[in-house]
PDB file of C-alpha atoms in Angstrom:
ATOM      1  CA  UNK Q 290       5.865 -26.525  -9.465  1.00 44.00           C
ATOM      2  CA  UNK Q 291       3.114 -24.378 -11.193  1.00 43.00           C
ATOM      3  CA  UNK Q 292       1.504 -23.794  -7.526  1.00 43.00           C
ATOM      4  CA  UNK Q 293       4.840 -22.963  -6.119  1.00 49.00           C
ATOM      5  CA  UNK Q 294       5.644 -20.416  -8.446  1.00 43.00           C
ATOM      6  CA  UNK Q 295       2.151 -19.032  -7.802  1.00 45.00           C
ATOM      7  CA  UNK Q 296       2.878 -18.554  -4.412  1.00 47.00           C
ATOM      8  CA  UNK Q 297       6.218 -17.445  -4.353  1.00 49.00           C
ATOM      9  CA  UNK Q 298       5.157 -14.517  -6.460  1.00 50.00           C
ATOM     10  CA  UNK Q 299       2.334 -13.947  -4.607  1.00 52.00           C
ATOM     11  CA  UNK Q 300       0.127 -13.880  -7.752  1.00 57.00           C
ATOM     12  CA  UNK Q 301      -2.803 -15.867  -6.259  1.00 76.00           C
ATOM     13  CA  UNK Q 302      -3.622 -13.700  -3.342  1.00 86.00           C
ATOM     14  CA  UNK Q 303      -5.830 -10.952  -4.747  1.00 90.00           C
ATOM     15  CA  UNK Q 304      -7.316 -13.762  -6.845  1.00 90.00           C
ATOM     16  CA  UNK Q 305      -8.562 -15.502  -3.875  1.00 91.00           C
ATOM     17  CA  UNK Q 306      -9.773 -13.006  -2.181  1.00 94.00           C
ATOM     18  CA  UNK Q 307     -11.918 -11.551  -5.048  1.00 95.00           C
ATOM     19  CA  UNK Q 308     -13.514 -15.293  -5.039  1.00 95.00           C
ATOM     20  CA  UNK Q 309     -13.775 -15.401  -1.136  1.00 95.00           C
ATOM     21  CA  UNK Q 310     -15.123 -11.824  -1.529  1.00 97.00           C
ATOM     22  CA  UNK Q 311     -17.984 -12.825  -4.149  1.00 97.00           C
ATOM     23  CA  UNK Q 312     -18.657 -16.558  -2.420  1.00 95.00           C
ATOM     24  CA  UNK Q 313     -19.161 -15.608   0.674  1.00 94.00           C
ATOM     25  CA  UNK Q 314     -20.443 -12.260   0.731  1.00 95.00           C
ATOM     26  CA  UNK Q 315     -21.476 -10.564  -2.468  1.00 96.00           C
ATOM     27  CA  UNK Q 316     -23.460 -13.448  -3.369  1.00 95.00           C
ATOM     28  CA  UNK Q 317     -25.186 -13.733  -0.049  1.00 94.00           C
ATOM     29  CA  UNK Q 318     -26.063  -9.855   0.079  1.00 95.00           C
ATOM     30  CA  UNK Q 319     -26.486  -8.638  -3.498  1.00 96.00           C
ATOM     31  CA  UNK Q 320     -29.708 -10.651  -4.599  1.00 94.00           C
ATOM     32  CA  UNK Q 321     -31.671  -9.327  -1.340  1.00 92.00           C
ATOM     33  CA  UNK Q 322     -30.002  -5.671  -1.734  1.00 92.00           C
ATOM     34  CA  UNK Q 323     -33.209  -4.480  -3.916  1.00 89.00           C
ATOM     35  CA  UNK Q 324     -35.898  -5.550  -1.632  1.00 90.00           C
ATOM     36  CA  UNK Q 325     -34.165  -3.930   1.512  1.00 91.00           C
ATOM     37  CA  UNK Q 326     -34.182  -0.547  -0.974  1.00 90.00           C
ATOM     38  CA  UNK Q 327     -37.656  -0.872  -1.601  1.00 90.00           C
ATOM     39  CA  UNK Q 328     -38.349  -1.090   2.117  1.00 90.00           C
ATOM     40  CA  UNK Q 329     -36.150   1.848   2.637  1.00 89.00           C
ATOM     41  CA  UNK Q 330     -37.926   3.910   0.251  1.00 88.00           C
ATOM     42  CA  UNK Q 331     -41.795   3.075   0.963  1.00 88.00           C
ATOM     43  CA  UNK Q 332     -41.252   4.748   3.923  1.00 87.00           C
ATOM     44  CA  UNK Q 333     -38.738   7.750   2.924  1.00 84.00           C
ATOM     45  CA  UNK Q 334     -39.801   7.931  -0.479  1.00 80.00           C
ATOM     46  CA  UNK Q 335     -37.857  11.749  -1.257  1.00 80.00           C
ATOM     47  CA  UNK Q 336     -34.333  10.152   0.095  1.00 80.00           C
ATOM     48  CA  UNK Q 337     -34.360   7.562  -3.019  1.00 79.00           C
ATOM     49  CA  UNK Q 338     -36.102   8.569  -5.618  1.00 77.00           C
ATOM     50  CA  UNK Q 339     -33.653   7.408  -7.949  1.00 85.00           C
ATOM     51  CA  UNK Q 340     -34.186   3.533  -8.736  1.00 85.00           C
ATOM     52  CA  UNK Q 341     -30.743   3.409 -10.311  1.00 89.00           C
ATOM     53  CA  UNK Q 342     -28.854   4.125  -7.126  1.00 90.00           C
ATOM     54  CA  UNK Q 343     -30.570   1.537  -5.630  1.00 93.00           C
ATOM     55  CA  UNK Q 344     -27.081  -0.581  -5.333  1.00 95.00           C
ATOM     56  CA  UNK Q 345     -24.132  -1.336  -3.129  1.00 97.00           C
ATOM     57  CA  UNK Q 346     -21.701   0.965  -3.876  1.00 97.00           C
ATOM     58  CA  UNK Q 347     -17.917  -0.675  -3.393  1.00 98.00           C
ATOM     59  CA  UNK Q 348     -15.020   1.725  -2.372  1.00 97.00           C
ATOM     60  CA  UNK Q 349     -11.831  -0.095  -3.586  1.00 97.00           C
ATOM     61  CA  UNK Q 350      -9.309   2.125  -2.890  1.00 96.00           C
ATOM     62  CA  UNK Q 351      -5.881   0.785  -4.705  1.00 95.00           C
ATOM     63  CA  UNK Q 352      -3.842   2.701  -1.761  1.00 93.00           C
ATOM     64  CA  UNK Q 353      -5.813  -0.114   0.787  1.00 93.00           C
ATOM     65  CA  UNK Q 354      -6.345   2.640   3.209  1.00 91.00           C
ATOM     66  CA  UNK Q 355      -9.576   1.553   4.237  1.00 94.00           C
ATOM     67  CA  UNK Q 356     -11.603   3.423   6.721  1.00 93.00           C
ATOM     68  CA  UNK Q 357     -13.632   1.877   9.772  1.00 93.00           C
ATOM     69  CA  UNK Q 358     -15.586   4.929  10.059  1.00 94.00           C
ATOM     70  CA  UNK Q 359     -16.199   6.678   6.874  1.00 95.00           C
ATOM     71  CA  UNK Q 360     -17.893   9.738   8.193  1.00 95.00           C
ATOM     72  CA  UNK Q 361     -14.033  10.072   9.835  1.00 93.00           C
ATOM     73  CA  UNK Q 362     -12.736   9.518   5.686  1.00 93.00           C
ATOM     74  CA  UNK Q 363     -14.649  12.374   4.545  1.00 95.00           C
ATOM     75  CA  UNK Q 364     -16.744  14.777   6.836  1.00 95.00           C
ATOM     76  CA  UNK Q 365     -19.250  15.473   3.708  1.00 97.00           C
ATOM     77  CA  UNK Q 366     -20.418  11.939   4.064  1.00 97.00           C
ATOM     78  CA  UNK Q 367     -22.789  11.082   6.753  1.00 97.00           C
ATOM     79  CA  UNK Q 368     -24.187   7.731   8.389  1.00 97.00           C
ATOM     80  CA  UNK Q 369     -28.106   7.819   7.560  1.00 95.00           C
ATOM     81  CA  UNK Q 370     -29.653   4.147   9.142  1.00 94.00           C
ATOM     82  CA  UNK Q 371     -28.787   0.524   8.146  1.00 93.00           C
ATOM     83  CA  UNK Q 372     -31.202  -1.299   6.006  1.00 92.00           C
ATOM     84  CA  UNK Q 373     -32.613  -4.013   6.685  1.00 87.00           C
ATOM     85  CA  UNK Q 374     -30.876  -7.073   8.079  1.00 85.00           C
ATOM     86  CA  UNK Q 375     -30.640 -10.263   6.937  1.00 83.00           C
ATOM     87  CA  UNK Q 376     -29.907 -13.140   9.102  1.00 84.00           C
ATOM     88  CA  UNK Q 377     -28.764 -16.698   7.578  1.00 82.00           C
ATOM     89  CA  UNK Q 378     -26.980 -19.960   9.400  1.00 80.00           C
ATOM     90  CA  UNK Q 379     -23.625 -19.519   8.110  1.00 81.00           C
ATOM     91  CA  UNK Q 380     -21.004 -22.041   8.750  1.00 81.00           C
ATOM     92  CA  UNK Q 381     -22.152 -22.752  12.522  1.00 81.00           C
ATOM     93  CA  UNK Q 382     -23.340 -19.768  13.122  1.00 86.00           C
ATOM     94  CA  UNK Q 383     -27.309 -20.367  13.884  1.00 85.00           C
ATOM     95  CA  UNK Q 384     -28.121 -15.976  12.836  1.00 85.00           C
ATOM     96  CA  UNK Q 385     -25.410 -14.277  11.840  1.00 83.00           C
ATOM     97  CA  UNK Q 386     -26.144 -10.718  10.507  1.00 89.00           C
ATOM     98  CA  UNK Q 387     -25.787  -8.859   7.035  1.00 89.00           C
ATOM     99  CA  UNK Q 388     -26.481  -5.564   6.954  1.00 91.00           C
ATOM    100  CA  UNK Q 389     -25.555  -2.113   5.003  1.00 94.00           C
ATOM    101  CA  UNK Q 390     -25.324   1.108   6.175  1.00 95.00           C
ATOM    102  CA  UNK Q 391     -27.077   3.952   4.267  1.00 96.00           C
ATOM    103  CA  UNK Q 392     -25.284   7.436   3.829  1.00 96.00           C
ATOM    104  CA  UNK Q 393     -26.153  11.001   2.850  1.00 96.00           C
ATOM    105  CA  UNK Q 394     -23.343  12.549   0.447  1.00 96.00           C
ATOM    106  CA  UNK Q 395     -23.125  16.282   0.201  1.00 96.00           C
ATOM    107  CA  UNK Q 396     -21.369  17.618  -2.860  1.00 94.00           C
ATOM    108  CA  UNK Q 397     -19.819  20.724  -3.810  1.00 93.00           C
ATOM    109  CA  UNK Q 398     -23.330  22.338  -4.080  1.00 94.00           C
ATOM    110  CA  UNK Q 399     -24.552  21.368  -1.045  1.00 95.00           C
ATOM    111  CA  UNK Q 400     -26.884  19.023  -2.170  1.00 94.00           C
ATOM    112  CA  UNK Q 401     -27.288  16.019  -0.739  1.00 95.00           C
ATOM    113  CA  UNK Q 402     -26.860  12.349  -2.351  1.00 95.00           C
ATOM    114  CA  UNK Q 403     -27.968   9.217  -0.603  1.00 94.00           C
ATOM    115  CA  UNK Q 404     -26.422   5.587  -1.387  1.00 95.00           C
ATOM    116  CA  UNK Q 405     -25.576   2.436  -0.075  1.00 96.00           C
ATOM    117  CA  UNK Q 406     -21.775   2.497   0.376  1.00 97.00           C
ATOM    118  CA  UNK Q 407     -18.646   0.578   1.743  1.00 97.00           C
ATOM    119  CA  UNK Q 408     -15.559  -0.774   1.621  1.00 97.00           C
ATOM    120  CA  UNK Q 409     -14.630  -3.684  -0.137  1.00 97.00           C
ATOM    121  CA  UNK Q 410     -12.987  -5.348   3.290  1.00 95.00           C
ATOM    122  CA  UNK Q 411     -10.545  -7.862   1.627  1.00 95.00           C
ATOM    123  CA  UNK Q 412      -8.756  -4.544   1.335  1.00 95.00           C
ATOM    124  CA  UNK Q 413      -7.863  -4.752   4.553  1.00 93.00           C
ATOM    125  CA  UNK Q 414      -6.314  -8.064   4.282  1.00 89.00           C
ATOM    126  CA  UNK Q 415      -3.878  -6.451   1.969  1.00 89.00           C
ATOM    127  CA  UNK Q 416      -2.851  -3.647   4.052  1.00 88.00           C
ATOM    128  CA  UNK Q 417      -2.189  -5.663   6.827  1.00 87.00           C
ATOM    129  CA  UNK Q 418       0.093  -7.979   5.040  1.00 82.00           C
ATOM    130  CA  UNK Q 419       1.978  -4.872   3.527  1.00 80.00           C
ATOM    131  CA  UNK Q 420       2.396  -4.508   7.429  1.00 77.00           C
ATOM    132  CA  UNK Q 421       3.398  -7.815   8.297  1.00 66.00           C
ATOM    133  CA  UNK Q 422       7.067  -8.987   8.476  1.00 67.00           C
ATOM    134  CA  UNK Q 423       6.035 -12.547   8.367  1.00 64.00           C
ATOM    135  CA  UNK Q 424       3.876 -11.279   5.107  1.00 60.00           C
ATOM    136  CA  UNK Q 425       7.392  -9.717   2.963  1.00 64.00           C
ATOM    137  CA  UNK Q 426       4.640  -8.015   1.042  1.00 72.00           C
ATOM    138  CA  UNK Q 427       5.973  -4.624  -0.048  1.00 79.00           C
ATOM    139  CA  UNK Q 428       4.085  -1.497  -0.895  1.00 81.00           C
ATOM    140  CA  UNK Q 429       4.354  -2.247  -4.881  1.00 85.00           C
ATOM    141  CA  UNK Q 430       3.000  -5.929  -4.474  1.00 85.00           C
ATOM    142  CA  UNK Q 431       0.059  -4.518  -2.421  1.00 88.00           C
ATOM    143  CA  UNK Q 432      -0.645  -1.802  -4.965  1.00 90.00           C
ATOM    144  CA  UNK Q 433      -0.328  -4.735  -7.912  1.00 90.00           C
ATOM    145  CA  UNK Q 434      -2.829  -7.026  -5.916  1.00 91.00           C
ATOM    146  CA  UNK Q 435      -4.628  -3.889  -5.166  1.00 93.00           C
ATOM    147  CA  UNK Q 436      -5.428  -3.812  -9.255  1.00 93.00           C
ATOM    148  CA  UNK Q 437      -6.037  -7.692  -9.844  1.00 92.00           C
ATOM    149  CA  UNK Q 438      -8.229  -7.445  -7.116  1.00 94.00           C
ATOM    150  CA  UNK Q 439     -10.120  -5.208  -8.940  1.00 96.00           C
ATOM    151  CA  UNK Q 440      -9.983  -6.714 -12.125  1.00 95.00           C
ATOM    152  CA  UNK Q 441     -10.647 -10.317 -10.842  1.00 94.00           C
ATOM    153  CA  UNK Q 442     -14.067  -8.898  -9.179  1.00 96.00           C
ATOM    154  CA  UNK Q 443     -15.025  -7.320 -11.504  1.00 96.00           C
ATOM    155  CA  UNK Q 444     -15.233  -9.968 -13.869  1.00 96.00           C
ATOM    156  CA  UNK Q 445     -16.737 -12.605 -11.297  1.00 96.00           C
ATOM    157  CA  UNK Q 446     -20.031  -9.911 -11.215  1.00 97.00           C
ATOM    158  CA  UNK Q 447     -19.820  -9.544 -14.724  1.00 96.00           C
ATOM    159  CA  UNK Q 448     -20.594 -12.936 -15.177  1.00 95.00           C
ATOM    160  CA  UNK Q 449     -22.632 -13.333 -11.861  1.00 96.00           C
ATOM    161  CA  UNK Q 450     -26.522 -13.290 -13.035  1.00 94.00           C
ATOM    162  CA  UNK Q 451     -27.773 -12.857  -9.366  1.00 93.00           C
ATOM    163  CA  UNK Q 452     -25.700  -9.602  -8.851  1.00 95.00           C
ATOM    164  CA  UNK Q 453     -26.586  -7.838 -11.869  1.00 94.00           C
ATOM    165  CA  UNK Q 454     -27.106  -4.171 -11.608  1.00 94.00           C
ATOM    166  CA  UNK Q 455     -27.200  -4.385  -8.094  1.00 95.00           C
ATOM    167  CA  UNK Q 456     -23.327  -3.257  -7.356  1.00 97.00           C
ATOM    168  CA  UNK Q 457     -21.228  -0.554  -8.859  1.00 97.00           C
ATOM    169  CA  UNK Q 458     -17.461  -0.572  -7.863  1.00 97.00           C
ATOM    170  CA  UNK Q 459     -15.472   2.313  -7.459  1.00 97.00           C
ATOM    171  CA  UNK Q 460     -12.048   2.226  -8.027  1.00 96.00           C
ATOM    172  CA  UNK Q 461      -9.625   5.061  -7.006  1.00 95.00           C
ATOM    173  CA  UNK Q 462      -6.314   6.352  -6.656  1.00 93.00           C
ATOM    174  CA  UNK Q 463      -6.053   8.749  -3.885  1.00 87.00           C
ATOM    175  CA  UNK Q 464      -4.277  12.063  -4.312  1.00 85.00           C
ATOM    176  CA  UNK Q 465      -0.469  12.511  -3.067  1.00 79.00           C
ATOM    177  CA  UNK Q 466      -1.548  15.586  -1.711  1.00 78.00           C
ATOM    178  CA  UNK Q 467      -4.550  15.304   0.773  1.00 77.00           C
ATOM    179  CA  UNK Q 468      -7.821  16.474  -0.343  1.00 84.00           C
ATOM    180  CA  UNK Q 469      -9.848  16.792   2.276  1.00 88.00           C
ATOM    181  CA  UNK Q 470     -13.644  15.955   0.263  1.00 94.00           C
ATOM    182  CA  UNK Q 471     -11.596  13.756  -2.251  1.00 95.00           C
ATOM    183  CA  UNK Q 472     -14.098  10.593  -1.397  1.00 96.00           C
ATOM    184  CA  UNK Q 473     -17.003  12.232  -1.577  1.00 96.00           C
ATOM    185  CA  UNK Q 474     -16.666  13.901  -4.934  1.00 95.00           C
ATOM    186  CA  UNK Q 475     -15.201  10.530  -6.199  1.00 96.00           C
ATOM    187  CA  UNK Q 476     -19.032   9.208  -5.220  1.00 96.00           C
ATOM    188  CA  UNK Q 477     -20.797  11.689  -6.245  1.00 96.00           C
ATOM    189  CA  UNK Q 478     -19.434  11.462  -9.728  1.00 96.00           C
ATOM    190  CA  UNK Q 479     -21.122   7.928  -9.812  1.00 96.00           C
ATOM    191  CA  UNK Q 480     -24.116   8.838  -8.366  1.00 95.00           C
ATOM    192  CA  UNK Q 481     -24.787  11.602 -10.688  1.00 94.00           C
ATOM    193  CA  UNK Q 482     -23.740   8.791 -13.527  1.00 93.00           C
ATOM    194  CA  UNK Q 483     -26.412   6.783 -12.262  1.00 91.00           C
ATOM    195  CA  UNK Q 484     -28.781   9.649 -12.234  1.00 85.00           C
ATOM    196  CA  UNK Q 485     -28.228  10.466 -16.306  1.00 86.00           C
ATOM    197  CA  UNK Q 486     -28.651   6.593 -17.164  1.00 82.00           C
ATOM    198  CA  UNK Q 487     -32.030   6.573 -15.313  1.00 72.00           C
ATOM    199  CA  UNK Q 488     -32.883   9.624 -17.251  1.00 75.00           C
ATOM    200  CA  UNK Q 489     -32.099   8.440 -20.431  1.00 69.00           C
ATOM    201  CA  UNK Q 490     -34.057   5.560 -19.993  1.00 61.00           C
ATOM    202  CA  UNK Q 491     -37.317   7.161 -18.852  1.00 61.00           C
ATOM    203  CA  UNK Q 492     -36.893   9.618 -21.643  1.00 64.00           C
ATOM    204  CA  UNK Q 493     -36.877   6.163 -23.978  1.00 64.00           C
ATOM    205  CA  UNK Q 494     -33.447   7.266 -25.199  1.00 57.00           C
ATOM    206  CA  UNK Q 495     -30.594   4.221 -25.526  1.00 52.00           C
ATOM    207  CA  UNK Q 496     -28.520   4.888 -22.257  1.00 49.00           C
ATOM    208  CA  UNK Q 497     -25.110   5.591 -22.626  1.00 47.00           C
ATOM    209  CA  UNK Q 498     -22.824   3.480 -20.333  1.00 46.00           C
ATOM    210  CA  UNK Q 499     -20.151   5.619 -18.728  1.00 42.00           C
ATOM    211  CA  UNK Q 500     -16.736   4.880 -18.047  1.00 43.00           C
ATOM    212  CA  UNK Q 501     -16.166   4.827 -14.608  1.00 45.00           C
ATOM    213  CA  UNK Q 502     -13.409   7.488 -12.858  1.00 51.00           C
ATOM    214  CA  UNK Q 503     -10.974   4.691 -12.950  1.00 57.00           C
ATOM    215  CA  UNK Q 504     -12.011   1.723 -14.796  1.00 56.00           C
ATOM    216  CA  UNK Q 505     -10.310  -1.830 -15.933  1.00 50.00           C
ATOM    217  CA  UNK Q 506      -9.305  -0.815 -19.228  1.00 50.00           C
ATOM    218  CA  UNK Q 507      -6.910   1.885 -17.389  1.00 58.00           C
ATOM    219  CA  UNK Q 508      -5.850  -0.687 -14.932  1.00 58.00           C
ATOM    220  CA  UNK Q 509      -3.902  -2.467 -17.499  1.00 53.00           C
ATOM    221  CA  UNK Q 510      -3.668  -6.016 -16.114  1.00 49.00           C
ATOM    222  CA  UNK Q 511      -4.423  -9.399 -17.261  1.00 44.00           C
ATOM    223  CA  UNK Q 512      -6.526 -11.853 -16.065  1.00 43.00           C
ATOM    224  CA  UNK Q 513      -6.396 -15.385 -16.836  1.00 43.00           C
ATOM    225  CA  UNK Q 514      -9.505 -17.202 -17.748  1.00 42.00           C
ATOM    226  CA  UNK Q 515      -8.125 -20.201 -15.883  1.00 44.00           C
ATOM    227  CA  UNK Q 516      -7.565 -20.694 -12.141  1.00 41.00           C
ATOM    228  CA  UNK Q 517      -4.057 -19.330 -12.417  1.00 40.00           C
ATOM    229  CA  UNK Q 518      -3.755 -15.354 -12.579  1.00 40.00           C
ATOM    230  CA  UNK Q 519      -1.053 -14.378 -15.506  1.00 40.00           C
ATOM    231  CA  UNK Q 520       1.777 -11.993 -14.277  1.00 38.00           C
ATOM    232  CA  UNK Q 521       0.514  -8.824 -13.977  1.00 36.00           C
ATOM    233  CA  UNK Q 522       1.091  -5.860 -15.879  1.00 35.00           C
ATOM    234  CA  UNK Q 523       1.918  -1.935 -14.107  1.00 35.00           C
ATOM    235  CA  UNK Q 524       3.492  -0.143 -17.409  1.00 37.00           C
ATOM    236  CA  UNK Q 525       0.557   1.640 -18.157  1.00 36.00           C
ATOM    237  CA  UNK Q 526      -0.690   2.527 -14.713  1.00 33.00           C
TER     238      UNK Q 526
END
């Protein structure tokens, strides 16, 4: 009865995605992300200097307007190389491929930031259901899922020892009215976060951890410590 209720409100589909999401990708990539960066680096050592933006940085938009081609997202952000590959026998697959793609960011100053960045793909998997007759998943269920998504991941890496400070999610809310270097200022921001707490700690000071541009607190939702999610909350979002 539980289970049915689940699914009729559609509760556990961020939730499994999140976990799909961390099994069988996160967890795969994220431990080897810091040796591919320290490849990277020996050989273009000005490009990432900083250590502490040495990590995968995850767009989760809460619109689920996800991108294919981020250069075509935001024309300040710009494809550098992929890293390098790892290949694993996956589920029948003898060498399937894992890879990240390496981008320069130009900000408002024309300087140029360089990072690891993409989209957290389950994302897409919500848009197309809010497309989907067969789905009945309307725009305020995708934006709700869009949130526990969020919130659900970000506890799994929380508690994930092999990810540790090796990922930093961005959450957003696009702008109603189009801003046409929206994304790339939204990265930035982090970037230049990342850039103060490697500061701080070279300069032996305690470093402050920021608040990200949108971050769980202002998401609002709970998240059940069991298997079942909790109804979720949108008054304060």
């Amino acid at each position: 009865e539980m289970s049915e209720m689940s699914e009729r409100s559609k509760q556990n589909v961020a939730h499994g995605l999140a976990w799909s999401y961390y099994v069988g990708y996160l967890k795969i990539v994220l431990p080897r992300l810091k040796k591919s960066m320290e490849e990277f680096s020996r050989g273009n050592p000005n490009l990432m200097a900083c250590r502490k933006t040495w990590k995968l940085h995850i767009l989760v938009p809460l619109s689920c307007d996800v991108y294919d081609d981020l250069e075509k997202a935001d024309s300040n952000i710009q494809y550098v190389t992929d890293l390098t590959e790892t290949t694993l026998a996956r589920a029948g697959t003898k060498r399937r491929v894992y890879k990240h793609s390496l981008y320069t960011i130009r900000d408002e100053a024309n300087q140029l930031w360089h990072c690891a960045v993409e989209y957290a793909t389950p994302l897409q998997s919500l848009w197309a259901m809010s497309q989907d007759e067969c789905a009945a998943f309307s725009r305020e269920e995708r934006l709700e899922q869009a949130k526990l998504f969020y919130r659900t991941l970000e506890e799994i890496l929380k508690g994930s020892k092999e990810c540790a400070d090796t990922y930093r999610l961005i959450a957003y809310e696009e702008p109603e009215e189009a801003e046409t270097h929206f994304l790339s200022r939204e990265i930035v921001w982090h970037l230049r976060q990342e850039h103060h707490e490697e500061i701080a700690v070279l300069e032996g000071s305690h470093p402050h951890t920021p608040s990200t541009a949108l971050d769980s607190a202002e998401l609002n939702l709970q998240i059940s410590v069991s298997d079942l999610p909790q109804p979720l909350r949108t008054d304060g979002f």
